[in-house]
Every structure is written in structure tokens, then in C-alpha cells.
Amino acid sequence: MSNNEEVAPLDFIRQIVANDVSEGKHQGRVVTRFPPEPNGFLHIGHAKSICLNFGVASEYPGGQCNLRFDDTNPLKEEDLYIQSIRTDVKWLGFDWQEHMYYASDYFEPLYKFAERLIEDGHAFVCELNVEQMREYRGTLTEAGKESPWRNRPMAESLDLLRRMRAGEFPEGRYTLRAKIDMASPNINMRDPVIYRILHAHHHQTAGQWCIYPTYDYAHCISDALEGITHSLCTLEFEDHRPLYDWILDRLSGVLSCHPQQIEFSRLVLEYTVVSKRKLNALVRSGAVDGWDDPRMPTISGLRRRGYTPSAIREFCRRIGISKTPNNVELSLLESCIRDDLEQHAPRAMAVLNPLKVVITTVAEEHCAELSAANHPQNPALGSRKLYWMREIIIEREDFAENPPKQFKRLVPGGEVRLRHAYVIRCDEVIKDPASGEVVELRCSHDPATLHANPSDRKVKGVIHWLPLARSCPAEIRSYETLFNTANPDEEWQGDDFTRLLNPNSLQILSASRIEEGLQNLPPGTIYQFERQGYFCVDSKYSSPGKPVFNRTVGLRDSWGKQQNKES
Ligand code: ATP
Ligand code: MG
């Protein structure tokens, strides 16, 4: 990808930021943040947000993007997730420098501000339980009812909040609520809870707290404390913006910064789900091999599958940023990795489903070196040796005894070119007498056809092959989509998702063979196996001498049309 292509177009958010900077708003500074909740691994949707937040900041001198863990729910969060998020953001190519924070860093000021809200008459301690609170909340068409505790004396609320903090009460006994407007058409503004009692261990603050702020309360204040200028989030937070602004306005005396929240549409990708809750359900059910299963839309799954950071960034660039629904076809993601690997991945040959071929015109002990370029357009990638021997293997599906029309590969009595080698003719088909299965072909080669076509006849097909004795076994893992439906998110009900899963999403080919030079590659190495696609050495199951390859993507778009293998 050229540097040119990496420059993001001016979407509506970049236009707002550019205007603000030119008008000298926020002293001309640009500070953004990526605020994941550490309750799961990052997915491709997060990549969109990461590319936007880090991208916008990087486009301005002195621009800064913080990584902030929004860790206000200790029940669902884990250190494992924090580590994976750091790894994934870095791997995507972004750097928060020294600006890594936790919302829990601000628990003390958040608490102080809560006392202040009470003192200023903007918050009260409530005794309604969850059920009652739901009742009082009202509906989209009906106003809510005010809590009987709404007008309790300020000193009483303050005392209760202090005792909540001191651990005097069980969970659910009291909550702290903002005093806004129970008749607001926006339900988020109907006296939302801002603190609840939770006797839970927190991964950062351990046993220090037994009351925890809600997301809405903590998020806007964390943004303000960090001096965020543009708080970019997805559209589901649009209805929360009035609350975001309300809280910051009430605290304007103590907070010097009021970030601007701007919403954009979240990425939805065909044939998969982008919700940590649902991805977590897949992991827990054992339907996938962990968060980094190569079929998962997680950053770690995509990495294990063979996706590169630049391909994912390019994908985010192509989908763009807007407020309209961002439902994206899988073929767009696949074309990004294909375009990247097409340029960079060295070529090799692998036979996934071998059929033995004996070249009768080659002597038993014969072994001639042939040279094969590692990349057709990029000589810098060099070349390698192949060995021309009597016993070779070809792809079983490249031979047909009763070929369909247009079949350009090997047929009885017919000829085909072996990639980087000779034209061979199939003279004899040997079958298993019992099953009738073809077990071997006997072929002769035309010695005049090394790297040259015969002049007296036309040979159309070219197939890949390997010398049997100088190839080695490999396990190839081939993938289809995890779900059998294009919109699994919509069809997902409760936690019953098994009926949505594609039973063929993983195929393991264990009889495959690869060029002998590929036996001990480090995990993550990517090759194009000619005519088959791009393959990446698996980081979990591959070991020296026992390589396992994941099929990253096929060579051409196979969506909606039959893959054309005749070339
Ligand atoms: P999930 O439903 O997967 O848990 P989330 O929004 O709750 O998603 P967070 O960890 O809170 O996950 O997200 C961190 C940031 O990433 C937020 O600013 C959020 O808006 C953004 N984000 C999450 N999912 C997507 C998506 N599909 N497309 C774009 N941005 C996303
Ligand atoms: Mg969330």
C-alpha cells in the first residue's frame, strides 16, 4: 500500500475537527481517546474506532490519542483482556505513548464530584430497588414518576453516600441518582443512577471500593479530566449525549474542559457478530477455539488467520466514517488482505489433496534442480529450487477421468503443464481394484517443454505439483464463515446461536504436502500457495517439522459466484 492510500479522506468528523482547530477551539489541540471496556478481546469493529481515534490525532501536530480502559464494571472485567487489548492496539500499528489510563484511576475524583453534585442539589441517594425503579422510570410514551427520596435533605444524601462508600450497606440497598427530569422524553435523563453498591474485587483497585460509578457518569468526567477535545463514539451513545453534557455542565466549576461528543455508525460485518458479549458466548460454548480462533472477527483471530495490520487499516479506510448504517460485505475485508498479500507474499506450491503421479520417462534415481521465482512481479523476493523426479504428486481434483466441459487440466490421454516444469501426458490410470478409486497416474513428460510451450500443439492447463520425496507433510486448515447466515446479529436470540453456526466453518486437511523448504517457518509467516490462496503458519498448533497452515483467503472473490479454478 502506498503512503498516498493511507491518507484518510475528510469524513464528517475530520471536517469538524479541522474546523475546530482552525477556529482555535480547545487552544487548537486535538486529543482523542480509544476507551475499551476490558470485558473481552477487541474485534474488527473496534479496529474502526481505533483507526479513527488514533488516525485523527496523528493528523495534527501535537495530536494525542489516549488508551483508556473503561473499567467501571468489575464483575465482567479481567486483566487478560487488558493485556490482549494493549497487544492488539500496538499490533495494529498505533502508539498511545505514555497516555494509557484507567477510568479507575479517577475513582477518587469521581467520588468527590458526586459529593459535590449532592451539595449543589443535583443528586440524591435513592432507596428504590431495581424493580421499583423500572416501574417509576416510565416508558417511551409516558413520563416517569419522581422517587419519594428525590427531595430528601442534602445532608442526609451526603451522609448516606459516605456510608455507602464505607461499606455499611448491602448491594442494592441504595443508589446515587442524578436529579434531572423524570418527564424528559429521553429516558437517559430520568434521574439516572450514577453510583451503585457492588461488593466486588476490582482488577485495578482491588478491595478499595464497594461503590462503583456507572459508565455514563464515569465516561464524560474521565474524558474531561484527560483534556479530551473530541470524544468519538458509536451512534448508540447519541441519546446519552444530553446526559454527558448535563454532568459536565453541572461540574463546570471544577472541570476546565468540556469535550465534544460526536457519534458515528458502528461497523457491522456480514456473516459474523461484533459484540463482545456474543463473542464471549461463542468462546464459552466451545463453538470456537478461543478468542483468537481464526474464524473469529477479533483482531487476534484475524492475526492468527494471516491478516496484516495494514490490510485491516486499509479496510477501515475503505469503509469510511459516517452516520449511516455501516453494514459491510465480507468480500470487502477479503479484498483488502488479498491486495496486500498479492504484493508481499512469496509463492510456493502445496498439494492439499494429493494424487500420486509416476513420470515413466524419468529414471528412478533422477533428481534435477529446477528454479522457480518466489514472486512473479517482484524479483527481490528471489527464487527457490524445485526437484524434478520420477514420483510426484498433483491435486486430486486436477485430474478427471470424465471431465466436465471446459476442463483444462489433466485427463486420460491429455496433456497439462506442470508449473515451473514440463508438459506431461497421462498415459495410464491406475485404480484400486476393490473401490475403483484412482490411486495413481502414469504419465510421460516432454523434455522439450521446460519453461517453453510445444510449438506443434496447444497445451492449455497449468497445474501445481510437488516431488513426492522432496515435499513434506503439513496440516492445512481451511475456513468458511462461522455463521451460515449473513446477519447472525439480527437472528441471534438469547444465547441460542448454535442453529446459526456453519457446520463446515473449519475443514482440516491432514494429508496435504508442501515444498520441503517450508517445514520450519516461524508462526505468522504467510505464503501464497499457487492456485490455492494465501496461507499463514498457525501460532497455536504449528511446531517445527509439523507445520499447520491457516488458509487466510482464496485467490479471488468467491462470493456469490462459483470459484473459477481454470487458470
Ligand atoms: P461490544 O458490544 O463489542 O462490547 P462496546 O461498544 O461495548 O462493544 P467498548 O469496549 O465499550 O465495546 O468499545 C470501545 C470503543 O469501540 C467504543 O468507543 C465503541 O463505540 C467502539 N466500538 C465498539 N464496537 C464498534 C463497532 N462495531 N464499530 C465501530 N466502533 C465500535
Ligand atoms: Mg461497552
Coordinates of C-alpha atoms and ligand atoms in Angstrom, one line a residue:
M1 CA 0.0 0.0 0.0
S2 CA 1.4 3.4 -0.9
N3 CA 1.6 6.2 1.5
N4 CA -1.0 8.0 -0.6
E5 CA -3.6 5.4 0.0
E6 CA -3.1 5.6 3.8
V7 CA -4.3 9.2 3.9
A8 CA -7.9 9.1 5.2
P9 CA -10.5 11.1 3.3
L10 CA -12.1 14.0 5.0
D11 CA -15.1 12.4 6.7
F12 CA -17.6 14.5 8.7
I13 CA -15.7 14.0 11.9
R14 CA -12.4 15.1 10.4
Q15 CA -14.2 18.1 9.0
I16 CA -15.5 19.1 12.5
V17 CA -12.0 18.6 13.9
A18 CA -10.4 20.6 11.1
N19 CA -12.9 23.5 11.7
D20 CA -12.3 23.4 15.5
V21 CA -8.6 23.6 15.0
S22 CA -8.8 26.4 12.5
E23 CA -11.1 28.4 14.9
G24 CA -8.6 27.8 17.7
K25 CA -11.2 25.9 19.8
H26 CA -9.5 23.9 22.7
Q27 CA -6.4 26.0 22.1
G28 CA -6.1 24.4 18.7
R29 CA -5.4 21.0 20.3
V30 CA -6.6 17.6 19.2
V31 CA -6.9 14.9 21.9
T32 CA -8.9 11.8 21.4
R33 CA -9.1 8.5 23.2
F34 CA -9.9 4.9 22.5
P35 CA -11.9 3.7 25.5
P36 CA -12.5 -0.1 25.5
E37 CA -14.2 -1.8 28.4
P38 CA -11.8 -4.7 29.3
N39 CA -14.5 -7.3 29.2
G40 CA -13.4 -9.2 26.0
F41 CA -11.0 -9.1 23.1
L42 CA -11.1 -6.4 20.5
H43 CA -12.8 -7.1 17.2
I44 CA -12.9 -5.6 13.8
G45 CA -15.5 -3.0 14.9
H46 CA -13.0 -1.8 17.5
A47 CA -10.4 -1.5 14.7
K48 CA -12.7 1.1 13.0
S49 CA -12.8 3.1 16.2
I50 CA -9.0 2.7 16.8
C51 CA -8.1 3.8 13.3
L52 CA -10.4 6.8 13.7
N53 CA -9.3 8.0 17.1
F54 CA -5.5 7.4 16.6
G55 CA -5.8 8.4 13.0
V56 CA -7.4 11.8 13.7
A57 CA -4.9 12.6 16.4
S58 CA -2.0 11.7 14.2
E59 CA -3.1 14.2 11.6
Y60 CA -2.3 17.2 13.8
P61 CA 0.9 18.4 15.3
G62 CA 0.9 17.6 19.0
G63 CA -2.2 15.4 18.5
Q64 CA -2.7 12.8 21.1
C65 CA -4.8 9.7 21.5
N66 CA -5.2 8.0 24.9
L67 CA -5.8 4.4 25.5
R68 CA -8.3 4.3 28.4
F69 CA -9.8 1.3 29.9
D70 CA -13.3 2.0 30.8
D71 CA -13.3 -0.3 33.8
T72 CA -16.3 0.6 35.8
N73 CA -17.8 -2.9 35.9
P74 CA -15.5 -5.1 37.9
L75 CA -17.8 -8.1 37.5
K76 CA -17.1 -8.6 33.8
E77 CA -13.5 -7.4 33.5
E78 CA -10.2 -9.2 33.6
D79 CA -6.6 -8.5 33.4
L80 CA -6.3 -11.0 30.5
Y81 CA -8.5 -8.6 28.4
I82 CA -6.3 -5.6 29.3
Q83 CA -3.2 -7.4 28.1
S84 CA -4.9 -8.5 24.9
I85 CA -6.2 -5.0 24.1
R86 CA -2.7 -3.5 24.6
T87 CA -1.2 -6.1 22.3
D88 CA -3.9 -5.7 19.6
V89 CA -3.8 -1.8 19.5
K90 CA 0.0 -1.9 19.2
W91 CA -0.1 -4.7 16.6
L92 CA -2.5 -2.6 14.5
G93 CA 0.3 0.0 14.4
F94 CA -0.8 2.6 17.0
D95 CA 1.0 4.1 19.9
W96 CA -0.6 5.8 22.9
Q97 CA 2.9 6.7 24.2
E98 CA 2.7 7.4 27.9
H99 CA -1.1 8.0 27.7
M100 CA -2.6 4.8 29.0
Y101 CA -5.2 5.3 31.7
Y102 CA -8.0 3.6 33.5
A103 CA -11.3 5.1 34.5
S104 CA -10.5 3.6 37.8
D105 CA -7.6 6.0 38.1
Y106 CA -10.3 8.6 38.6
F107 CA -12.4 6.8 41.2
E108 CA -11.4 9.3 43.9
P109 CA -12.2 12.5 41.9
L110 CA -15.3 10.8 40.6
Y111 CA -16.4 10.3 44.1
K112 CA -15.6 13.9 45.1
F113 CA -17.6 15.2 42.2
A114 CA -20.5 13.0 43.3
E115 CA -20.5 14.7 46.7
R116 CA -20.4 18.0 45.0
L117 CA -23.4 17.1 42.9
I118 CA -25.3 16.3 46.1
E119 CA -24.2 19.6 47.7
D120 CA -25.4 21.5 44.7
G121 CA -28.7 19.8 44.7
H122 CA -28.1 17.8 41.5
A123 CA -28.0 14.3 43.0
F124 CA -29.7 12.3 45.8
V125 CA -29.5 8.9 47.4
C126 CA -32.4 6.7 46.5
E127 CA -33.9 3.7 48.1
L128 CA -36.0 2.3 45.3
N129 CA -35.0 -1.2 44.4
V130 CA -34.3 -2.3 40.8
E131 CA -37.9 -3.3 40.2
Q132 CA -39.4 -0.2 41.6
M133 CA -37.0 1.9 39.7
R134 CA -38.1 0.3 36.5
E135 CA -41.7 1.0 37.4
Y136 CA -41.0 4.6 38.2
R137 CA -39.0 5.1 35.1
G138 CA -42.0 5.3 32.7
T139 CA -41.9 4.4 29.0
L140 CA -41.1 6.0 25.7
T141 CA -44.6 7.4 25.6
E142 CA -45.3 8.0 29.3
A143 CA -43.4 10.2 31.7
G144 CA -41.8 8.7 34.7
K145 CA -42.6 9.3 38.4
E146 CA -40.4 11.0 40.8
S147 CA -38.7 8.9 43.5
P148 CA -40.1 9.5 47.0
W149 CA -36.5 10.1 48.1
R150 CA -35.8 12.7 45.5
N151 CA -36.2 15.6 47.8
R152 CA -34.6 14.2 50.9
P153 CA -32.3 16.8 52.6
M154 CA -28.9 17.2 51.0
A155 CA -27.1 16.4 54.3
E156 CA -28.9 13.1 54.5
S157 CA -27.9 12.1 51.0
L158 CA -24.3 13.1 51.7
D159 CA -24.2 11.1 54.9
L160 CA -25.7 8.0 53.1
L161 CA -23.3 8.3 50.2
R162 CA -20.4 8.4 52.7
R163 CA -21.7 5.3 54.5
M164 CA -22.3 3.6 51.1
R165 CA -18.6 4.1 50.4
A166 CA -17.7 2.9 53.9
G167 CA -19.3 -0.4 53.2
E168 CA -22.2 -0.2 55.6
F169 CA -24.8 -1.4 53.3
P170 CA -25.6 -4.5 51.2
E171 CA -25.8 -4.3 47.4
G172 CA -29.0 -2.9 46.1
R173 CA -29.9 -1.1 49.3
Y174 CA -29.1 2.4 48.0
T175 CA -28.1 4.1 44.8
L176 CA -26.9 7.6 44.0
R177 CA -29.0 9.2 41.3
A178 CA -28.7 12.4 39.3
K179 CA -31.6 14.8 39.8
I180 CA -32.6 15.7 36.3
D181 CA -36.1 15.3 34.9
M182 CA -38.4 12.3 35.2
A183 CA -40.6 13.8 32.5
S184 CA -37.9 14.0 30.0
P185 CA -38.7 12.4 26.6
N186 CA -35.1 11.0 26.8
I187 CA -35.2 8.1 29.3
N188 CA -31.5 8.5 30.0
M189 CA -32.3 11.9 31.6
R190 CA -34.9 10.4 34.0
D191 CA -32.8 10.6 37.2
P192 CA -30.2 8.1 36.1
V193 CA -28.2 6.1 38.6
I194 CA -24.7 7.3 38.8
Y195 CA -23.3 5.1 41.7
R196 CA -24.3 1.6 42.8
I197 CA -23.1 -0.6 45.7
L198 CA -21.0 -3.6 44.5
H199 CA -19.0 -5.6 47.0
A200 CA -16.7 -6.8 44.2
H201 CA -13.0 -7.1 43.8
H202 CA -11.7 -4.8 41.1
H203 CA -8.7 -5.8 38.9
Q204 CA -7.1 -2.4 39.4
T205 CA -8.3 -1.1 42.7
A206 CA -8.7 -4.5 44.4
G207 CA -10.8 -4.1 47.6
Q208 CA -10.6 -0.3 47.8
W209 CA -14.1 0.4 46.7
C210 CA -17.5 -1.1 47.2
I211 CA -19.4 1.6 45.3
Y212 CA -18.8 2.0 41.6
P213 CA -19.7 4.8 39.2
T214 CA -21.9 4.0 36.2
Y215 CA -20.4 4.2 32.7
D216 CA -22.3 7.4 31.8
Y217 CA -21.1 9.1 34.9
A218 CA -17.5 8.0 34.7
H219 CA -17.1 8.4 30.9
C220 CA -17.7 12.1 30.5
I221 CA -15.7 13.0 33.6
S222 CA -12.8 10.8 32.5
D223 CA -12.8 12.5 29.1
A224 CA -12.8 15.9 30.8
L225 CA -10.0 15.0 33.3
E226 CA -7.8 13.9 30.4
G227 CA -8.5 17.0 28.4
I228 CA -10.1 15.1 25.5
T229 CA -11.2 17.6 22.9
H230 CA -13.3 15.2 20.7
S231 CA -15.0 12.2 22.3
L232 CA -15.8 10.0 19.3
C233 CA -18.2 7.1 19.9
T234 CA -20.8 5.0 18.1
L235 CA -24.3 6.0 17.5
E236 CA -25.9 4.1 20.3
F237 CA -24.5 6.8 22.6
E238 CA -26.3 9.6 20.8
D239 CA -29.2 9.5 23.3
H240 CA -26.6 9.6 26.1
R241 CA -25.1 12.8 24.9
P242 CA -27.6 15.1 26.8
L243 CA -26.5 13.3 30.0
Y244 CA -22.8 13.6 29.0
D245 CA -23.3 17.3 28.6
W246 CA -25.5 17.7 31.7
I247 CA -23.0 16.2 34.0
L248 CA -20.1 18.2 32.6
D249 CA -22.2 21.4 32.8
R250 CA -23.0 20.8 36.5
L251 CA -19.3 20.3 37.2
S252 CA -18.1 23.2 35.0
G253 CA -16.8 24.9 38.2
V254 CA -14.3 22.1 38.9
L255 CA -13.6 20.8 35.4
S256 CA -11.8 23.0 32.9
C257 CA -12.6 21.0 29.8
H258 CA -15.9 20.1 28.1
P259 CA -15.1 17.6 25.4
Q260 CA -17.5 17.4 22.4
Q261 CA -19.1 14.0 21.9
I262 CA -19.5 13.1 18.2
E263 CA -21.2 9.8 17.1
F264 CA -20.6 7.7 14.1
S265 CA -22.2 4.5 12.9
R266 CA -20.8 1.2 14.1
L267 CA -19.3 -1.4 11.8
V268 CA -21.5 -4.4 11.2
L269 CA -19.8 -7.1 9.1
E270 CA -21.7 -9.8 7.2
Y271 CA -21.6 -13.4 8.4
T272 CA -20.3 -12.5 11.8
V273 CA -21.1 -10.8 15.1
V274 CA -19.3 -7.8 16.5
S275 CA -20.3 -7.8 20.1
K276 CA -18.0 -8.9 22.9
R277 CA -20.9 -10.4 24.7
K278 CA -21.8 -12.6 21.8
L279 CA -18.1 -13.4 21.0
N280 CA -17.7 -14.4 24.6
A281 CA -20.7 -16.7 24.4
L282 CA -19.1 -18.4 21.4
V283 CA -15.8 -18.8 23.3
R284 CA -17.5 -20.2 26.4
S285 CA -19.7 -22.6 24.5
G286 CA -16.6 -24.2 22.8
A287 CA -18.0 -23.4 19.4
V288 CA -14.7 -21.8 18.6
D289 CA -11.1 -22.4 19.7
G290 CA -10.8 -19.4 22.0
W291 CA -10.9 -15.6 21.3
D292 CA -8.2 -16.0 18.7
D293 CA -9.8 -18.7 16.7
P294 CA -9.0 -17.8 13.0
R295 CA -12.8 -17.8 12.3
M296 CA -13.4 -15.1 14.9
P297 CA -13.7 -11.4 13.8
T298 CA -11.4 -10.5 16.7
I299 CA -8.1 -8.7 16.0
S300 CA -6.3 -11.7 17.5
G301 CA -8.3 -14.1 15.3
L302 CA -7.7 -12.1 12.2
R303 CA -4.0 -12.0 13.1
R304 CA -3.8 -15.8 13.5
R305 CA -5.7 -16.2 10.3
G306 CA -3.0 -14.2 8.4
Y307 CA -4.5 -10.7 8.2
T308 CA -1.9 -8.0 8.4
P309 CA -2.2 -4.7 10.3
S310 CA -2.0 -2.7 7.0
A311 CA -4.8 -4.7 5.5
I312 CA -7.1 -4.0 8.5
R313 CA -6.2 -0.3 8.4
E314 CA -6.9 -0.2 4.7
F315 CA -10.3 -1.9 5.3
C316 CA -11.1 0.8 7.9
R317 CA -10.1 3.5 5.4
R318 CA -12.3 2.0 2.7
I319 CA -15.4 1.7 4.9
G320 CA -15.0 5.3 6.0
I321 CA -16.8 7.2 8.7
S322 CA -20.4 8.4 8.6
K323 CA -23.7 8.3 10.5
T324 CA -25.4 5.9 8.0
P325 CA -25.6 2.2 8.8
N326 CA -22.2 0.6 8.1
N327 CA -23.1 -2.9 7.1
V328 CA -20.2 -4.2 5.2
E329 CA -19.8 -7.2 2.9
L330 CA -17.2 -9.8 3.8
S331 CA -15.7 -9.5 0.3
L332 CA -14.5 -6.0 1.1
L333 CA -12.4 -7.2 4.1
E334 CA -11.1 -10.1 2.0
S335 CA -10.2 -7.9 -0.9
C336 CA -8.0 -5.8 1.5
I337 CA -6.0 -8.7 2.6
R338 CA -5.8 -10.1 -0.8
D339 CA -4.5 -6.8 -2.3
D340 CA -1.8 -6.7 0.5
L341 CA -0.7 -10.3 0.2
E342 CA -0.7 -10.3 -3.6
Q343 CA 2.2 -7.8 -3.4
H344 CA 4.1 -9.2 -0.5
A345 CA 3.6 -12.9 0.0
P346 CA 6.1 -15.2 -1.6
R347 CA 4.8 -18.0 -3.7
A348 CA 5.2 -21.7 -3.2
M349 CA 3.3 -24.9 -4.0
A350 CA 1.3 -27.1 -1.8
V351 CA -0.9 -30.1 -2.7
L352 CA -3.8 -30.2 -0.4
N353 CA -5.3 -33.5 -1.5
P354 CA -2.6 -35.5 -3.3
L355 CA -2.8 -37.9 -6.1
K356 CA 0.4 -39.8 -7.0
V357 CA 1.8 -39.5 -10.5
V358 CA 4.7 -41.6 -11.8
I359 CA 6.6 -40.0 -14.6
T360 CA 7.6 -43.1 -16.6
T361 CA 10.1 -41.1 -18.7
V362 CA 12.1 -40.1 -15.7
A363 CA 14.6 -42.7 -14.2
E364 CA 14.2 -43.9 -10.6
E365 CA 17.2 -42.1 -9.2
H366 CA 16.9 -39.0 -11.3
C367 CA 16.7 -35.7 -9.5
A368 CA 17.1 -32.4 -11.5
E369 CA 17.1 -29.0 -10.0
L370 CA 14.6 -26.5 -11.4
S371 CA 14.4 -22.9 -10.4
A372 CA 11.2 -21.2 -9.5
A373 CA 10.7 -17.5 -8.9
N374 CA 9.2 -16.7 -5.5
H375 CA 7.1 -13.8 -6.9
P376 CA 6.1 -13.3 -10.5
Q377 CA 6.5 -9.5 -10.3
N378 CA 8.9 -9.0 -7.5
P379 CA 12.4 -10.4 -8.3
A380 CA 13.6 -9.0 -4.9
L381 CA 11.8 -12.0 -3.3
G382 CA 14.3 -14.3 -5.1
S383 CA 13.8 -17.8 -6.2
R384 CA 14.0 -21.3 -4.9
K385 CA 14.8 -24.8 -6.1
L386 CA 12.3 -27.5 -7.1
Y387 CA 13.3 -31.1 -7.8
W388 CA 12.2 -32.9 -10.9
M389 CA 11.8 -36.6 -10.0
R390 CA 10.0 -39.7 -11.1
E391 CA 7.4 -39.7 -8.4
I392 CA 5.4 -36.5 -8.0
I393 CA 2.0 -35.6 -6.6
I394 CA -0.7 -33.4 -8.0
E395 CA -4.0 -32.2 -6.7
R396 CA -6.6 -34.9 -6.9
E397 CA -9.1 -32.5 -8.4
D398 CA -6.8 -31.5 -11.2
F399 CA -7.4 -34.9 -12.8
A400 CA -10.7 -36.0 -14.2
E401 CA -11.5 -39.3 -15.8
N402 CA -14.8 -38.0 -17.2
P403 CA -14.1 -34.3 -17.4
P404 CA -16.8 -31.7 -17.5
K405 CA -16.9 -29.3 -20.5
Q406 CA -14.2 -26.7 -20.3
F407 CA -12.0 -28.8 -18.1
K408 CA -8.5 -27.7 -18.9
R409 CA -6.5 -29.9 -16.6
L410 CA -5.3 -33.5 -16.8
V411 CA -7.5 -36.2 -18.4
P412 CA -6.7 -39.7 -19.7
G413 CA -4.6 -39.2 -22.8
G414 CA -4.4 -35.5 -22.4
E415 CA -1.6 -33.1 -21.6
V416 CA -1.1 -30.4 -19.0
R417 CA 1.7 -28.1 -18.0
L418 CA 3.3 -28.6 -14.5
R419 CA 4.1 -25.2 -13.0
H420 CA 7.8 -24.3 -13.3
A421 CA 8.4 -27.6 -15.1
Y422 CA 7.3 -29.7 -18.1
V423 CA 4.3 -30.7 -20.1
I424 CA 3.1 -34.2 -19.1
R425 CA 0.7 -36.6 -20.8
C426 CA -1.5 -39.0 -18.9
D427 CA -0.9 -42.5 -20.4
E428 CA -2.5 -44.7 -17.8
V429 CA -4.9 -44.5 -14.9
I430 CA -4.4 -47.0 -12.1
K431 CA -7.3 -47.8 -9.8
D432 CA -7.9 -49.6 -6.6
P433 CA -9.4 -52.9 -7.8
A434 CA -11.8 -53.1 -4.9
S435 CA -13.0 -49.5 -4.6
G436 CA -12.4 -48.3 -8.2
E437 CA -10.8 -45.2 -6.8
V438 CA -8.0 -43.7 -8.9
V439 CA -4.8 -44.2 -6.9
E440 CA -2.0 -43.4 -9.3
L441 CA -1.4 -41.9 -12.8
R442 CA 1.3 -42.9 -15.1
C443 CA 2.5 -40.1 -17.2
S444 CA 5.3 -39.2 -19.7
H445 CA 6.9 -35.8 -19.9
D446 CA 8.1 -33.9 -23.0
P447 CA 11.7 -32.9 -22.3
A448 CA 11.5 -30.1 -24.8
T449 CA 8.9 -28.2 -22.8
L450 CA 10.8 -26.9 -19.7
H451 CA 9.6 -23.3 -19.4
A452 CA 8.6 -23.4 -23.1
N453 CA 5.4 -24.4 -24.8
P454 CA 5.5 -27.0 -27.5
S455 CA 5.3 -25.5 -31.0
D456 CA 3.3 -28.2 -32.7
R457 CA 0.2 -28.3 -30.3
K458 CA -1.6 -26.3 -27.7
V459 CA -1.5 -27.2 -24.0
K460 CA -4.0 -25.1 -22.1
G461 CA -3.9 -26.0 -18.5
V462 CA -1.2 -25.4 -15.9
I463 CA -1.3 -27.2 -12.6
H464 CA 0.8 -27.2 -9.4
W465 CA 2.7 -30.3 -8.2
L466 CA 5.4 -31.5 -5.8
P467 CA 8.1 -34.0 -6.0
L468 CA 6.9 -36.7 -3.5
A469 CA 10.2 -37.4 -1.8
R470 CA 11.2 -33.8 -1.6
S471 CA 8.0 -32.4 -0.1
C472 CA 6.8 -32.7 3.4
P473 CA 3.5 -33.2 5.2
A474 CA 1.5 -30.3 6.5
E475 CA -1.8 -29.8 8.1
I476 CA -4.0 -27.3 6.2
R477 CA -6.9 -25.6 7.9
S478 CA -9.4 -24.2 5.6
Y479 CA -12.2 -22.0 6.7
E480 CA -15.6 -20.9 5.8
T481 CA -17.7 -18.3 7.6
L482 CA -18.5 -19.1 11.2
F483 CA -22.2 -18.4 10.6
N484 CA -24.5 -19.7 7.9
T485 CA -26.5 -16.5 7.7
A486 CA -25.4 -13.1 6.6
N487 CA -27.0 -11.3 9.6
P488 CA -26.4 -13.5 12.6
D489 CA -26.5 -10.5 14.9
E490 CA -30.2 -10.0 14.0
E491 CA -31.1 -13.6 14.2
W492 CA -29.3 -14.3 17.5
Q493 CA -31.8 -14.9 20.2
G494 CA -31.0 -15.2 23.8
D495 CA -28.0 -17.4 23.9
D496 CA -29.3 -19.8 21.3
F497 CA -26.9 -19.4 18.4
T498 CA -26.0 -22.9 17.6
R499 CA -28.6 -23.1 14.8
L500 CA -26.8 -20.1 13.2
L501 CA -23.4 -21.8 13.0
N502 CA -22.0 -23.1 9.8
P503 CA -21.1 -26.8 10.4
N504 CA -18.4 -26.5 7.7
S505 CA -16.6 -23.5 9.0
L506 CA -13.4 -25.5 9.7
Q507 CA -12.0 -28.2 7.5
I508 CA -8.8 -29.9 8.5
L509 CA -6.8 -31.4 5.6
S510 CA -4.2 -33.7 7.2
A511 CA -2.8 -35.4 4.1
S512 CA -1.5 -32.2 2.5
R513 CA 2.1 -31.7 1.4
I514 CA 4.2 -28.6 0.9
E515 CA 7.6 -27.7 -0.5
E516 CA 10.3 -29.1 1.7
G517 CA 11.7 -25.6 2.4
L518 CA 8.5 -24.6 4.3
Q519 CA 8.7 -27.1 7.0
N520 CA 10.1 -25.0 9.8
L521 CA 8.7 -21.5 9.2
P522 CA 8.0 -19.2 12.2
P523 CA 4.4 -18.7 13.2
G524 CA 2.7 -15.9 11.3
T525 CA 4.7 -16.5 8.1
I526 CA 2.5 -16.1 5.1
Y527 CA 2.8 -17.7 1.6
Q528 CA 0.7 -17.9 -1.4
F529 CA 0.2 -21.5 -2.3
E530 CA -0.2 -21.2 -6.1
R531 CA -3.7 -21.6 -7.4
Q532 CA -5.0 -22.2 -3.8
G533 CA -4.8 -18.9 -1.9
Y534 CA -2.9 -17.4 1.0
F535 CA -1.8 -19.4 4.0
C536 CA -0.4 -18.4 7.3
V537 CA 1.6 -20.6 9.7
D538 CA -0.6 -21.1 12.8
S539 CA 0.7 -19.7 16.0
K540 CA -1.0 -22.2 18.2
Y541 CA -0.7 -25.6 16.6
S542 CA 2.2 -25.4 14.3
S543 CA 5.5 -26.8 15.5
P544 CA 8.9 -27.3 13.9
G545 CA 8.7 -30.2 11.5
K546 CA 4.9 -30.4 11.9
P547 CA 3.6 -27.3 10.2
V548 CA 0.0 -26.2 10.4
F549 CA -1.2 -23.6 8.0
N550 CA -4.4 -21.5 8.1
R551 CA -6.0 -20.5 4.9
T552 CA -6.2 -16.8 5.1
V553 CA -8.2 -16.1 2.0
G554 CA -8.6 -17.5 -1.5
L555 CA -7.1 -16.0 -4.6
R556 CA -10.2 -14.4 -5.9
D557 CA -13.5 -13.3 -4.7
S558 CA -15.7 -16.4 -4.4
W559 CA -18.7 -14.7 -3.1
G560 CA -21.9 -15.2 -5.0
K561 CA -20.2 -16.9 -7.9
Q562 CA -18.6 -20.2 -8.4
Q563 CA -14.9 -20.0 -8.0
N564 CA -13.2 -20.3 -11.3
K565 CA -10.3 -22.6 -10.9
E566 CA -9.5 -22.9 -14.6
S567 CA -6.5 -20.7 -14.9
Ligands
ATP1 P1 -19.2 -4.6 22.4 O1 -20.6 -4.6 22.1 O2 -18.4 -5.4 21.4 O3 -18.8 -4.9 23.8 P2 -18.7 -1.9 23.0 O4 -19.1 -0.7 22.3 O5 -19.5 -2.2 24.3 O6 -18.8 -3.1 22.0 P3 -16.3 -1.0 24.1 O7 -15.2 -1.7 24.7 O8 -17.1 -0.1 25.0 O9 -17.2 -2.0 23.4 O10 -15.8 -0.1 22.8 C1 -14.7 0.7 22.8 C2 -14.9 1.7 21.7 O11 -15.1 1.0 20.5 C3 -16.2 2.5 21.9 O12 -15.9 3.8 21.6 C4 -17.1 1.9 20.8 O13 -18.0 2.9 20.4 C5 -16.2 1.4 19.8 N1 -16.8 0.3 19.0 C6 -17.3 -0.9 19.6 N2 -17.8 -1.6 18.6 C7 -17.7 -1.0 17.4 C8 -18.1 -1.2 16.1 N3 -18.7 -2.3 15.8 N4 -17.8 -0.3 15.2 C9 -17.2 0.9 15.5 N5 -16.8 1.2 16.7 C10 -17.1 0.3 17.7
MG2 MG -19.4 -1.2 26.1

